[in-house]
Amino acid sequence: MTLVIGQRSIYNLGADLRSRLNGLYMATFFCGGAIGSAVGAWAFAEGGWLLASSLGLALPVIAFLYFLTEKRARI
């Protein structure tokens, strides 16, 4: 779902920027997946399920806390 929402934002831009931004977005998206896989494997090897699941809980919580600090326009 995140991929589709991100691409929707890109495809709403002008045609001259669309292909370059989409390529950059896809490369970043897949690099993030590869880094996440490597970090997950490292966490499991170092601390077992406890570290892997704690890291899996901590990262979304940190992202949510960051989201709460962002200023949004009132509707």
PDB file of C-alpha atoms in Angstrom:
ATOM      1  CA  MET A   1       0.000   0.000   0.000  1.00  0.00           C
ATOM      2  CA  THR A   2       2.838   2.374   0.802  1.00  0.00           C
ATOM      3  CA  LEU A   3       4.375   1.782  -2.617  1.00  0.00           C
ATOM      4  CA  VAL A   4       1.123   2.637  -4.384  1.00  0.00           C
ATOM      5  CA  ILE A   5       0.570   5.804  -2.339  1.00  0.00           C
ATOM      6  CA  GLY A   6       4.115   6.987  -3.025  1.00  0.00           C
ATOM      7  CA  GLN A   7       3.802   6.307  -6.734  1.00  0.00           C
ATOM      8  CA  ARG A   8       0.449   8.068  -6.842  1.00  0.00           C
ATOM      9  CA  SER A   9       2.151  11.198  -5.534  1.00  0.00           C
ATOM     10  CA  ILE A  10       4.832  10.903  -8.206  1.00  0.00           C
ATOM     11  CA  TYR A  11       2.362  10.319 -11.046  1.00  0.00           C
ATOM     12  CA  ASN A  12       0.462  13.466 -10.099  1.00  0.00           C
ATOM     13  CA  LEU A  13       3.557  15.483 -11.088  1.00  0.00           C
ATOM     14  CA  GLY A  14       4.460  16.604 -14.574  1.00  0.00           C
ATOM     15  CA  ALA A  15       5.491  14.088 -17.219  1.00  0.00           C
ATOM     16  CA  ASP A  16       9.026  15.489 -17.463  1.00  0.00           C
ATOM     17  CA  LEU A  17       9.832  14.587 -13.837  1.00  0.00           C
ATOM     18  CA  ARG A  18       7.778  11.425 -13.534  1.00  0.00           C
ATOM     19  CA  SER A  19      10.170   8.792 -14.896  1.00  0.00           C
ATOM     20  CA  ARG A  20      13.262  10.030 -13.069  1.00  0.00           C
ATOM     21  CA  LEU A  21      11.483  10.395  -9.749  1.00  0.00           C
ATOM     22  CA  ASN A  22       9.813   7.010 -10.100  1.00  0.00           C
ATOM     23  CA  GLY A  23      13.178   5.360 -10.754  1.00  0.00           C
ATOM     24  CA  LEU A  24      14.715   7.051  -7.738  1.00  0.00           C
ATOM     25  CA  TYR A  25      11.703   6.149  -5.597  1.00  0.00           C
ATOM     26  CA  MET A  26      11.811   2.480  -6.614  1.00  0.00           C
ATOM     27  CA  ALA A  27      15.565   2.245  -5.998  1.00  0.00           C
ATOM     28  CA  THR A  28      15.159   3.808  -2.552  1.00  0.00           C
ATOM     29  CA  PHE A  29      12.210   1.541  -1.751  1.00  0.00           C
ATOM     30  CA  PHE A  30      14.130  -1.627  -2.625  1.00  0.00           C
ATOM     31  CA  CYS A  31      17.307  -0.466  -0.835  1.00  0.00           C
ATOM     32  CA  GLY A  32      15.196   0.106   2.268  1.00  0.00           C
ATOM     33  CA  GLY A  33      13.850  -3.429   1.986  1.00  0.00           C
ATOM     34  CA  ALA A  34      17.355  -4.861   1.642  1.00  0.00           C
ATOM     35  CA  ILE A  35      18.615  -2.875   4.633  1.00  0.00           C
ATOM     36  CA  GLY A  36      15.597  -3.986   6.665  1.00  0.00           C
ATOM     37  CA  SER A  37      16.277  -7.623   5.816  1.00  0.00           C
ATOM     38  CA  ALA A  38      19.933  -7.307   6.792  1.00  0.00           C
ATOM     39  CA  VAL A  39      19.128  -5.553  10.083  1.00  0.00           C
ATOM     40  CA  GLY A  40      16.470  -8.145  10.898  1.00  0.00           C
ATOM     41  CA  ALA A  41      18.878 -11.010  10.254  1.00  0.00           C
ATOM     42  CA  TRP A  42      21.564  -9.313  12.353  1.00  0.00           C
ATOM     43  CA  ALA A  43      19.125  -8.706  15.219  1.00  0.00           C
ATOM     44  CA  PHE A  44      18.019 -12.332  15.205  1.00  0.00           C
ATOM     45  CA  ALA A  45      21.613 -13.604  15.098  1.00  0.00           C
ATOM     46  CA  GLU A  46      22.696 -11.331  17.958  1.00  0.00           C
ATOM     47  CA  GLY A  47      19.717 -11.505  20.279  1.00  0.00           C
ATOM     48  CA  GLY A  48      17.239 -14.045  18.976  1.00  0.00           C
ATOM     49  CA  TRP A  49      13.529 -13.362  18.744  1.00  0.00           C
ATOM     50  CA  LEU A  50      13.585 -10.936  21.652  1.00  0.00           C
ATOM     51  CA  LEU A  51      15.929  -8.463  19.942  1.00  0.00           C
ATOM     52  CA  ALA A  52      14.368  -8.965  16.514  1.00  0.00           C
ATOM     53  CA  SER A  53      10.826  -8.397  17.762  1.00  0.00           C
ATOM     54  CA  SER A  54      11.870  -5.506  20.020  1.00  0.00           C
ATOM     55  CA  LEU A  55      13.503  -3.812  17.047  1.00  0.00           C
ATOM     56  CA  GLY A  56      10.419  -4.554  14.966  1.00  0.00           C
ATOM     57  CA  LEU A  57       8.302  -2.804  17.580  1.00  0.00           C
ATOM     58  CA  ALA A  58      10.670   0.101  18.252  1.00  0.00           C
ATOM     59  CA  LEU A  59      11.107   1.312  14.672  1.00  0.00           C
ATOM     60  CA  PRO A  60       7.385   1.859  13.912  1.00  0.00           C
ATOM     61  CA  VAL A  61       6.918   3.504  17.310  1.00  0.00           C
ATOM     62  CA  ILE A  62       9.765   5.916  16.528  1.00  0.00           C
ATOM     63  CA  ALA A  63       8.240   6.635  13.111  1.00  0.00           C
ATOM     64  CA  PHE A  64       4.853   7.291  14.729  1.00  0.00           C
ATOM     65  CA  LEU A  65       6.379   9.658  17.285  1.00  0.00           C
ATOM     66  CA  TYR A  66       8.098  11.527  14.459  1.00  0.00           C
ATOM     67  CA  PHE A  67       4.770  11.719  12.623  1.00  0.00           C
ATOM     68  CA  LEU A  68       3.171  13.300  15.676  1.00  0.00           C
ATOM     69  CA  THR A  69       5.757  16.097  15.653  1.00  0.00           C
ATOM     70  CA  GLU A  70       5.065  17.076  12.033  1.00  0.00           C
ATOM     71  CA  LYS A  71       3.022  20.196  11.465  1.00  0.00           C
ATOM     72  CA  ARG A  72      -0.107  19.588   9.426  1.00  0.00           C
ATOM     73  CA  ALA A  73      -2.536  22.045   7.908  1.00  0.00           C
ATOM     74  CA  ARG A  74      -5.863  22.285   9.690  1.00  0.00           C
ATOM     75  CA  ILE A  75      -8.855  21.211   7.696  1.00  0.00           C
TER      76      ILE A  75
END
